[in-house]
């Protein structure tokens, strides 16, 4: 599960990345926090199954019944107009973006940077222009992949060496796109039976735009909301989820929380000072600004964006695998030790595969620990399920 942050230069991508991967003290020793300078671990939040069972347990990723589930976050290289033709760090961008399942397009909603990312006075650049150009760059990249190969593809199909779905899917495998996704889009647009020789360039454009939308959905982070004079501008962006946010505020709060100055958990709509801390005048000033941000946009928006990307846009579910169905523990006796993110409609067998290939290989059946019922490999899992897998093989 990977989320990519992208957009033009100086909109706050790296600030968002730092804020989202700055782990609170409680989970600071969780492994693989920083994988690579631009790949890190962020967390989405969901109800922990401990709530359902009314039990208390010690787990550094469960805070008062809210479970923190790790996801990979990638700070993708900045985009400039013409990136799909290799301008700027175009190719680096493509390499990074290809791994992401969902993309957060960070926009400077306050209009403090021009189209190249150079600083300009607040409100002098129209952020709607960025929304359009970045999306077009992204779509154009898909169009190029297909157009470059179109003649070859047409010939292959003519000579019956491939079928339309397979031929197209092959061109997009590097982006992690699956045959069934290509099939679904062709079907939806009534192109499934159309001879590729008769496709118009508008057929190609429409097909590719739809394919991009389904396989690499975008959500917009309207960043620098703290500086924005009129947030109503957000209403002018249609067709995409848009969430106002302030990455800089989130970063400040996480650092202050880590330093023991404030009580704050990502996603909170407020913070409080830790009792008896003495804070410097400039710290007080920064925290006063944070209060203004909260009154303007409710929370900093960062956690909300991550949660929406995973649970609303990708529609993933959270499942808790255990080894003892009555105690809800693993071998070491840890209660609800793990949580897994799975695409919706995943089965018990899919969960087994995610835990370990061997466990899936020797899969016998599973147990739904909430109902205590035995379930088969094809059983479709629900959000919040607690599952024990029974297998003839153990991991490793
Ligand atoms: N006011 C304000 N400034 C921000 C915010 N997020 C980032 N910035 C500033 O915008 C500038 C560019 O940020 P950076 O994260 O390097 O942008 P990137 O080029 O997209 O990675 C820096 O000066 C940040 O401090 C925000 O939410 N509010
Ligand atoms: Mg950056």
Short mmCIF file of C-alpha atoms and ligand atoms in Angstrom, two decimals:
data_model
loop_
_atom_site.label_atom_id
_atom_site.label_comp_id
_atom_site.label_asym_id
_atom_site.label_seq_id
_atom_site.Cartn_x
_atom_site.Cartn_y
_atom_site.Cartn_z
CA UNK A 1 0.00 0.00 0.00
CA UNK A 2 1.69 3.18 -1.18
CA UNK A 3 0.50 6.75 -1.31
CA UNK A 4 2.29 9.29 -3.51
CA UNK A 5 2.47 13.02 -2.82
CA UNK A 6 2.82 15.03 -6.00
CA UNK A 7 2.39 18.50 -7.43
CA UNK A 8 4.50 21.40 -8.70
CA UNK A 9 7.47 22.80 -6.77
CA UNK A 10 7.13 24.67 -3.47
CA UNK A 11 3.54 23.75 -2.70
CA UNK A 12 4.51 21.92 0.50
CA UNK A 13 4.98 18.28 -0.58
CA UNK A 14 8.09 17.75 1.54
CA UNK A 15 6.51 19.54 4.49
CA UNK A 16 3.47 17.27 4.20
CA UNK A 17 5.82 14.27 3.97
CA UNK A 18 7.81 15.33 7.05
CA UNK A 19 4.66 16.05 9.02
CA UNK A 20 2.98 12.77 8.12
CA UNK A 21 6.07 10.66 8.82
CA UNK A 22 7.08 12.46 12.02
CA UNK A 23 6.07 9.75 14.48
CA UNK A 24 4.66 10.64 17.86
CA UNK A 25 6.75 9.57 20.87
CA UNK A 26 4.52 6.60 21.58
CA UNK A 27 5.38 4.91 18.30
CA UNK A 28 8.86 6.32 17.77
CA UNK A 29 10.51 2.92 17.99
CA UNK A 30 8.24 1.33 15.44
CA UNK A 31 10.46 -0.15 12.69
CA UNK A 32 11.11 1.22 9.21
CA UNK A 33 10.02 4.78 9.90
CA UNK A 34 12.31 6.15 7.22
CA UNK A 35 12.98 3.80 4.36
CA UNK A 36 14.60 6.19 1.94
CA UNK A 37 14.91 10.01 1.92
CA UNK A 38 11.64 10.31 0.01
CA UNK A 39 9.89 7.16 1.18
CA UNK A 40 8.55 7.00 4.71
CA UNK A 41 5.89 5.47 6.88
CA UNK A 42 2.72 7.40 7.69
CA UNK A 43 -0.32 6.10 9.53
CA UNK A 44 -4.00 5.95 8.76
CA UNK A 45 -6.49 5.69 11.61
CA UNK A 46 -9.37 3.32 12.14
CA UNK A 47 -11.28 1.81 15.07
CA UNK A 48 -9.27 -0.89 16.80
CA UNK A 49 -11.09 -4.21 17.31
CA UNK A 50 -10.46 -3.84 21.06
CA UNK A 51 -13.45 -1.47 21.07
CA UNK A 52 -15.77 -4.17 19.74
CA UNK A 53 -14.64 -6.66 22.40
CA UNK A 54 -14.51 -4.05 25.14
CA UNK A 55 -11.00 -5.09 26.12
CA UNK A 56 -7.92 -3.13 27.07
CA UNK A 57 -4.58 -4.05 25.58
CA UNK A 58 -1.09 -2.69 25.31
CA UNK A 59 -0.11 -1.94 21.74
CA UNK A 60 1.91 1.06 20.69
CA UNK A 61 -0.25 1.44 17.58
CA UNK A 62 -3.53 1.52 19.51
CA UNK A 63 -4.34 4.76 21.27
CA UNK A 64 -7.57 4.75 23.26
CA UNK A 65 -9.25 2.44 20.75
CA UNK A 66 -7.92 4.22 17.65
CA UNK A 67 -5.64 2.00 15.66
CA UNK A 68 -2.71 3.46 13.69
CA UNK A 69 -2.06 1.46 10.55
CA UNK A 70 1.20 1.99 8.66
CA UNK A 71 1.17 2.99 4.98
CA UNK A 72 4.09 3.92 2.75
CA UNK A 73 4.24 7.55 1.71
CA UNK A 74 6.35 8.72 -1.23
CA UNK A 75 7.43 12.34 -1.72
CA UNK A 76 7.37 12.36 -5.52
CA UNK A 77 9.71 14.70 -7.44
CA UNK A 78 8.09 18.07 -8.32
CA UNK A 79 6.28 18.55 -11.61
CA UNK A 80 6.70 21.34 -14.13
CA UNK A 81 4.61 21.92 -17.25
CA UNK A 82 6.04 19.62 -19.93
CA UNK A 83 7.18 16.95 -17.44
CA UNK A 84 5.77 14.14 -19.57
CA UNK A 85 8.22 15.22 -22.28
CA UNK A 86 11.06 14.90 -19.78
CA UNK A 87 11.17 18.56 -18.63
CA UNK A 88 12.33 19.17 -15.04
CA UNK A 89 12.60 15.92 -13.14
CA UNK A 90 9.98 14.38 -15.43
CA UNK A 91 11.43 10.90 -15.51
CA UNK A 92 12.11 10.76 -11.80
CA UNK A 93 8.49 11.77 -11.32
CA UNK A 94 7.27 8.87 -13.39
CA UNK A 95 9.46 6.39 -11.57
CA UNK A 96 8.11 7.49 -8.20
CA UNK A 97 4.49 7.79 -9.29
CA UNK A 98 4.39 4.34 -10.83
CA UNK A 99 4.52 2.70 -7.39
CA UNK A 100 1.64 4.65 -5.85
CA UNK A 101 -1.88 3.27 -5.65
CA UNK A 102 -3.41 6.63 -4.86
CA UNK A 103 -1.96 10.11 -5.30
CA UNK A 104 -2.35 13.17 -3.14
CA UNK A 105 -2.00 16.23 -5.32
CA UNK A 106 -0.65 18.98 -3.07
CA UNK A 107 -1.83 22.38 -4.27
CA UNK A 108 -0.83 25.80 -2.93
CA UNK A 109 -4.40 26.97 -2.41
CA UNK A 110 -3.22 30.39 -1.18
CA UNK A 111 -1.71 31.12 -4.60
CA UNK A 112 1.74 32.06 -3.25
CA UNK A 113 3.72 30.30 -6.01
CA UNK A 114 3.59 30.74 -9.78
CA UNK A 115 3.25 27.87 -12.25
CA UNK A 116 6.99 27.13 -12.08
CA UNK A 117 6.88 27.16 -8.28
CA UNK A 118 8.51 30.56 -7.77
CA UNK A 119 7.24 32.54 -4.77
CA UNK A 120 4.74 35.31 -5.54
CA UNK A 121 2.55 37.47 -3.23
CA UNK A 122 -0.46 35.71 -1.68
CA UNK A 123 -3.37 35.29 -4.04
CA UNK A 124 -1.57 36.31 -7.23
CA UNK A 125 -1.51 32.85 -8.78
CA UNK A 126 -4.68 30.93 -9.56
CA UNK A 127 -4.44 27.47 -7.93
CA UNK A 128 -7.11 26.15 -10.30
CA UNK A 129 -4.54 26.44 -13.07
CA UNK A 130 -2.27 24.05 -11.14
CA UNK A 131 -5.05 21.56 -10.56
CA UNK A 132 -5.54 21.43 -14.31
CA UNK A 133 -1.93 21.39 -15.48
CA UNK A 134 -0.79 18.73 -13.03
CA UNK A 135 -3.69 16.47 -13.90
CA UNK A 136 -3.08 17.01 -17.61
CA UNK A 137 0.60 16.17 -17.25
CA UNK A 138 -0.33 12.98 -15.50
CA UNK A 139 -2.96 12.00 -18.07
CA UNK A 140 -0.65 12.93 -20.94
CA UNK A 141 1.94 10.55 -19.63
CA UNK A 142 -0.61 7.73 -19.94
CA UNK A 143 -1.64 8.91 -23.42
CA UNK A 144 2.01 8.84 -24.55
CA UNK A 145 2.51 5.27 -23.37
CA UNK A 146 -0.39 4.10 -25.49
CA UNK A 147 0.15 6.33 -28.53
CA UNK A 148 3.79 5.35 -28.82
CA UNK A 149 2.78 1.71 -29.12
CA UNK A 150 -0.45 2.10 -31.05
CA UNK A 151 0.77 0.97 -34.49
CA UNK A 152 2.56 -2.00 -33.03
CA UNK A 153 -0.48 -2.93 -30.96
CA UNK A 154 -2.79 -2.67 -33.98
CA UNK A 155 -0.53 -4.98 -35.96
CA UNK A 156 -0.29 -7.53 -33.14
CA UNK A 157 -4.06 -7.66 -32.90
CA UNK A 158 -4.47 -7.91 -36.67
CA UNK A 159 -2.10 -10.85 -36.77
CA UNK A 160 -3.99 -12.37 -33.84
CA UNK A 161 -0.86 -12.39 -31.73
CA UNK A 162 -2.68 -10.62 -28.90
CA UNK A 163 -6.13 -9.49 -27.82
CA UNK A 164 -7.10 -5.88 -27.19
CA UNK A 165 -7.23 -6.18 -23.38
CA UNK A 166 -3.96 -8.11 -23.07
CA UNK A 167 -2.19 -5.90 -25.59
CA UNK A 168 -3.11 -2.72 -23.77
CA UNK A 169 -2.57 -4.17 -20.29
CA UNK A 170 0.94 -5.24 -21.29
CA UNK A 171 1.84 -1.60 -22.05
CA UNK A 172 0.75 -0.56 -18.56
CA UNK A 173 2.11 -3.39 -16.41
CA UNK A 174 4.97 -1.13 -15.25
CA UNK A 175 2.32 1.01 -13.57
CA UNK A 176 0.84 -1.94 -11.73
CA UNK A 177 -2.31 -1.88 -13.87
CA UNK A 178 -4.21 -5.16 -14.10
CA UNK A 179 -5.95 -6.83 -17.07
CA UNK A 180 -9.36 -6.62 -15.44
CA UNK A 181 -9.00 -2.86 -14.97
CA UNK A 182 -8.26 -2.39 -18.67
CA UNK A 183 -11.19 -4.65 -19.48
CA UNK A 184 -13.56 -2.72 -17.21
CA UNK A 185 -12.66 0.64 -18.75
CA UNK A 186 -12.93 -0.66 -22.34
CA UNK A 187 -16.29 -2.11 -21.47
CA UNK A 188 -17.55 1.02 -19.73
CA UNK A 189 -16.64 3.19 -22.73
CA UNK A 190 -18.05 0.75 -25.29
CA UNK A 191 -14.63 0.28 -26.85
CA UNK A 192 -14.25 -3.39 -26.08
CA UNK A 193 -15.40 -4.55 -29.52
CA UNK A 194 -14.03 -1.61 -31.53
CA UNK A 195 -11.21 -2.44 -33.90
CA UNK A 196 -8.14 -0.47 -32.75
CA UNK A 197 -7.66 0.60 -36.38
CA UNK A 198 -10.88 2.56 -36.07
CA UNK A 199 -10.12 4.24 -32.77
CA UNK A 200 -10.07 8.04 -33.08
CA UNK A 201 -7.56 10.07 -31.10
CA UNK A 202 -10.43 11.17 -28.89
CA UNK A 203 -11.16 7.48 -28.17
CA UNK A 204 -7.57 7.11 -27.00
CA UNK A 205 -7.76 10.26 -24.84
CA UNK A 206 -11.05 9.28 -23.23
CA UNK A 207 -9.91 5.73 -22.59
CA UNK A 208 -6.62 6.76 -21.04
CA UNK A 209 -8.20 9.46 -18.83
CA UNK A 210 -10.66 6.93 -17.47
CA UNK A 211 -7.94 4.31 -16.97
CA UNK A 212 -5.82 6.82 -15.07
CA UNK A 213 -8.76 7.82 -12.89
CA UNK A 214 -9.50 4.24 -11.89
CA UNK A 215 -5.96 2.97 -11.46
CA UNK A 216 -4.28 6.08 -10.03
CA UNK A 217 -7.02 8.09 -8.32
CA UNK A 218 -6.11 11.59 -7.19
CA UNK A 219 -7.23 13.51 -4.11
CA UNK A 220 -6.38 17.17 -3.67
CA UNK A 221 -4.68 18.54 -0.58
CA UNK A 222 -5.47 22.27 -0.63
CA UNK A 223 -2.35 23.22 1.32
CA UNK A 224 -1.29 26.52 2.89
CA UNK A 225 -4.93 27.00 3.85
CA UNK A 226 -3.59 29.09 6.75
CA UNK A 227 -2.51 31.74 4.22
CA UNK A 228 -5.54 31.48 1.94
CA UNK A 229 -7.78 34.57 1.96
CA UNK A 230 -10.90 32.88 0.62
CA UNK A 231 -11.27 29.12 0.92
CA UNK A 232 -14.46 29.23 -1.15
CA UNK A 233 -12.17 28.76 -4.13
CA UNK A 234 -12.17 25.05 -3.23
CA UNK A 235 -15.79 24.79 -4.33
CA UNK A 236 -14.69 25.55 -7.88
CA UNK A 237 -12.78 22.28 -8.09
CA UNK A 238 -15.18 19.62 -9.28
CA UNK A 239 -14.83 15.90 -9.92
CA UNK A 240 -12.12 15.35 -7.27
CA UNK A 241 -12.10 15.17 -3.47
CA UNK A 242 -10.54 18.36 -2.09
CA UNK A 243 -9.50 18.79 1.56
CA UNK A 244 -8.06 22.04 2.93
CA UNK A 245 -4.93 21.54 5.01
CA UNK A 246 -1.85 23.11 6.53
CA UNK A 247 1.15 20.82 6.42
CA UNK A 248 3.33 23.33 8.24
CA UNK A 249 0.89 23.47 11.16
CA UNK A 250 0.78 19.68 11.42
CA UNK A 251 4.57 19.51 11.38
CA UNK A 252 4.81 22.12 14.11
CA UNK A 253 2.28 20.29 16.30
CA UNK A 254 3.90 16.89 15.87
CA UNK A 255 7.28 18.33 16.76
CA UNK A 256 5.85 20.14 19.77
CA UNK A 257 4.14 16.93 20.85
CA UNK A 258 7.34 14.92 20.44
CA UNK A 259 9.22 17.55 22.46
CA UNK A 260 6.68 17.15 25.26
CA UNK A 261 5.30 20.67 24.97
CA UNK A 262 1.76 19.90 23.82
CA UNK A 263 -0.73 17.05 23.95
CA UNK A 264 -1.70 16.42 20.37
CA UNK A 265 -2.57 13.36 18.32
CA UNK A 266 -2.70 13.65 14.59
CA UNK A 267 -6.25 14.33 13.44
CA UNK A 268 -7.21 16.13 16.67
CA UNK A 269 -9.27 19.28 16.36
CA UNK A 270 -7.38 20.92 19.21
CA UNK A 271 -4.25 20.65 21.31
CA UNK A 272 -3.44 21.45 24.92
CA UNK A 273 -0.28 22.52 26.69
CA UNK A 274 1.42 19.84 28.76
CA UNK A 275 1.00 20.79 32.45
CA UNK A 276 3.76 22.90 33.95
CA UNK A 277 5.71 23.44 30.75
CA UNK A 278 7.36 26.77 30.31
CA UNK A 279 7.16 27.96 26.76
CA UNK A 280 9.09 30.71 25.08
CA UNK A 281 7.33 33.78 23.67
CA UNK A 282 7.99 32.71 20.06
CA UNK A 283 6.60 29.25 20.81
CA UNK A 284 3.49 30.87 22.24
CA UNK A 285 3.18 32.95 19.08
CA UNK A 286 3.39 29.85 16.88
CA UNK A 287 0.77 28.08 18.97
CA UNK A 288 -1.54 31.08 18.73
CA UNK A 289 -1.28 30.80 14.96
CA UNK A 290 -2.16 27.12 15.20
CA UNK A 291 -5.37 28.07 17.01
CA UNK A 292 -6.28 30.34 14.11
CA UNK A 293 -5.71 27.44 11.68
CA UNK A 294 -7.99 25.19 13.73
CA UNK A 295 -10.73 27.80 13.78
CA UNK A 296 -10.40 28.18 10.02
CA UNK A 297 -10.22 24.55 8.85
CA UNK A 298 -11.19 22.49 11.91
CA UNK A 299 -8.11 20.20 11.98
CA UNK A 300 -4.82 20.54 10.11
CA UNK A 301 -6.30 18.27 7.45
CA UNK A 302 -3.26 16.01 7.10
CA UNK A 303 -4.68 12.96 8.89
CA UNK A 304 -8.05 13.45 7.24
CA UNK A 305 -6.46 13.39 3.79
CA UNK A 306 -4.55 10.16 4.50
CA UNK A 307 -7.65 8.47 5.91
CA UNK A 308 -9.84 9.56 3.00
CA UNK A 309 -7.25 8.39 0.46
CA UNK A 310 -7.14 4.89 1.92
CA UNK A 311 -10.67 4.30 3.19
CA UNK A 312 -12.91 6.45 0.95
CA UNK A 313 -11.03 6.63 -2.35
CA UNK A 314 -9.31 3.22 -2.38
CA UNK A 315 -12.02 1.69 -0.15
CA UNK A 316 -9.56 -0.47 1.79
CA UNK A 317 -10.65 -2.34 4.92
CA UNK A 318 -8.78 -3.16 8.14
CA UNK A 319 -8.55 -6.75 9.35
CA UNK A 320 -6.90 -8.04 12.54
CA UNK A 321 -5.21 -11.43 12.19
CA UNK A 322 -4.73 -13.47 15.40
CA UNK A 323 -3.49 -16.96 16.20
CA UNK A 324 -5.67 -17.70 19.24
CA UNK A 325 -9.35 -17.12 18.52
CA UNK A 326 -10.47 -16.93 22.14
CA UNK A 327 -7.66 -14.85 23.61
CA UNK A 328 -7.24 -12.81 20.37
CA UNK A 329 -3.48 -13.12 20.65
CA UNK A 330 -0.43 -14.15 18.69
CA UNK A 331 2.02 -16.84 19.89
CA UNK A 332 3.62 -14.40 22.33
CA UNK A 333 0.31 -13.57 23.98
CA UNK A 334 0.04 -10.04 22.55
CA UNK A 335 -3.60 -9.06 22.22
CA UNK A 336 -4.66 -7.90 18.72
CA UNK A 337 -1.02 -7.61 17.71
CA UNK A 338 -1.42 -6.75 14.07
CA UNK A 339 -3.70 -4.95 11.61
CA UNK A 340 -3.74 -5.40 7.86
CA UNK A 341 -5.06 -3.17 5.11
CA UNK A 342 -6.83 -5.06 2.34
CA UNK A 343 -8.71 -3.98 -0.79
CA UNK A 344 -12.47 -4.39 -0.41
CA UNK A 345 -13.82 -7.78 -1.46
CA UNK A 346 -10.64 -9.47 -0.21
CA UNK A 347 -11.12 -13.03 0.98
CA UNK A 348 -9.82 -15.05 3.94
CA UNK A 349 -7.36 -16.66 1.54
CA UNK A 350 -6.12 -13.21 0.44
CA UNK A 351 -5.44 -12.36 4.08
CA UNK A 352 -3.50 -15.64 4.48
CA UNK A 353 -1.39 -14.69 1.45
CA UNK A 354 -0.68 -11.28 2.91
CA UNK A 355 0.56 -12.83 6.15
CA UNK A 356 2.77 -15.44 4.51
CA UNK A 357 2.84 -17.40 1.23
CA UNK A 358 3.21 -20.69 3.15
CA UNK A 359 0.18 -20.00 5.31
CA UNK A 360 -1.86 -19.44 2.14
CA UNK A 361 -0.43 -22.62 0.59
CA UNK A 362 -1.52 -24.80 3.47
CA UNK A 363 -4.82 -22.91 4.01
CA UNK A 364 -7.54 -25.11 5.52
CA UNK A 365 -10.14 -22.65 6.77
CA UNK A 366 -10.41 -19.53 8.92
CA UNK A 367 -12.34 -18.47 12.00
CA UNK A 368 -14.25 -15.22 12.32
CA UNK A 369 -13.41 -14.39 15.94
CA UNK A 370 -16.39 -12.06 16.36
CA UNK A 371 -18.98 -14.70 15.47
CA UNK A 372 -16.76 -17.74 16.29
CA UNK A 373 -17.83 -19.17 12.94
CA UNK A 374 -15.67 -21.18 10.62
CA UNK A 375 -15.26 -19.51 7.22
CA UNK A 376 -13.88 -20.76 3.89
CA UNK A 377 -11.11 -19.38 1.71
CA UNK A 378 -13.55 -17.52 -0.55
CA UNK A 379 -15.32 -15.81 2.32
CA UNK A 380 -15.26 -12.03 1.78
CA UNK A 381 -13.86 -10.12 4.73
CA UNK A 382 -15.44 -7.03 6.29
CA UNK A 383 -13.85 -3.97 7.83
CA UNK A 384 -12.94 -4.65 11.46
CA UNK A 385 -12.92 -8.46 11.15
CA UNK A 386 -10.70 -10.40 13.55
CA UNK A 387 -9.54 -13.56 11.82
CA UNK A 388 -7.64 -16.68 12.72
CA UNK A 389 -6.25 -18.62 9.78
CA UNK A 390 -5.99 -22.38 10.15
CA UNK A 391 -3.25 -23.78 7.92
CA UNK A 392 -1.23 -26.96 7.62
CA UNK A 393 1.89 -24.85 7.16
CA UNK A 394 3.29 -22.15 9.42
CA UNK A 395 5.21 -19.11 8.27
CA UNK A 396 8.77 -19.55 7.11
N1 LIG B 1 2.11 28.99 5.32
C1 LIG B 1 2.39 27.74 5.00
N2 LIG B 1 3.54 27.45 4.38
C2 LIG B 1 3.80 26.18 4.05
C3 LIG B 1 2.87 25.14 4.32
N3 LIG B 1 3.40 23.98 3.89
C4 LIG B 1 4.61 24.27 3.37
N4 LIG B 1 4.87 25.60 3.47
C5 LIG B 1 6.06 26.31 3.03
O1 LIG B 1 6.18 26.24 1.61
C6 LIG B 1 7.56 26.19 1.22
C7 LIG B 1 7.78 24.99 0.30
O2 LIG B 1 7.58 23.81 1.04
P1 LIG B 1 8.17 22.39 0.59
O3 LIG B 1 7.58 21.40 1.51
O4 LIG B 1 9.64 22.43 0.49
O5 LIG B 1 7.54 22.28 -0.88
P2 LIG B 1 7.80 21.19 -2.05
O6 LIG B 1 8.73 21.81 -3.02
O7 LIG B 1 6.45 20.98 -2.66
O8 LIG B 1 8.35 19.96 -1.42
C8 LIG B 1 8.36 26.11 2.50
O9 LIG B 1 8.82 27.38 2.80
C9 LIG B 1 7.35 25.65 3.53
O10 LIG B 1 7.66 26.09 4.82
C10 LIG B 1 1.64 25.47 4.97
O11 LIG B 1 0.78 24.65 5.26
N5 LIG B 1 1.46 26.80 5.27
MG1 LIG B 2 10.20 18.93 -1.91
#
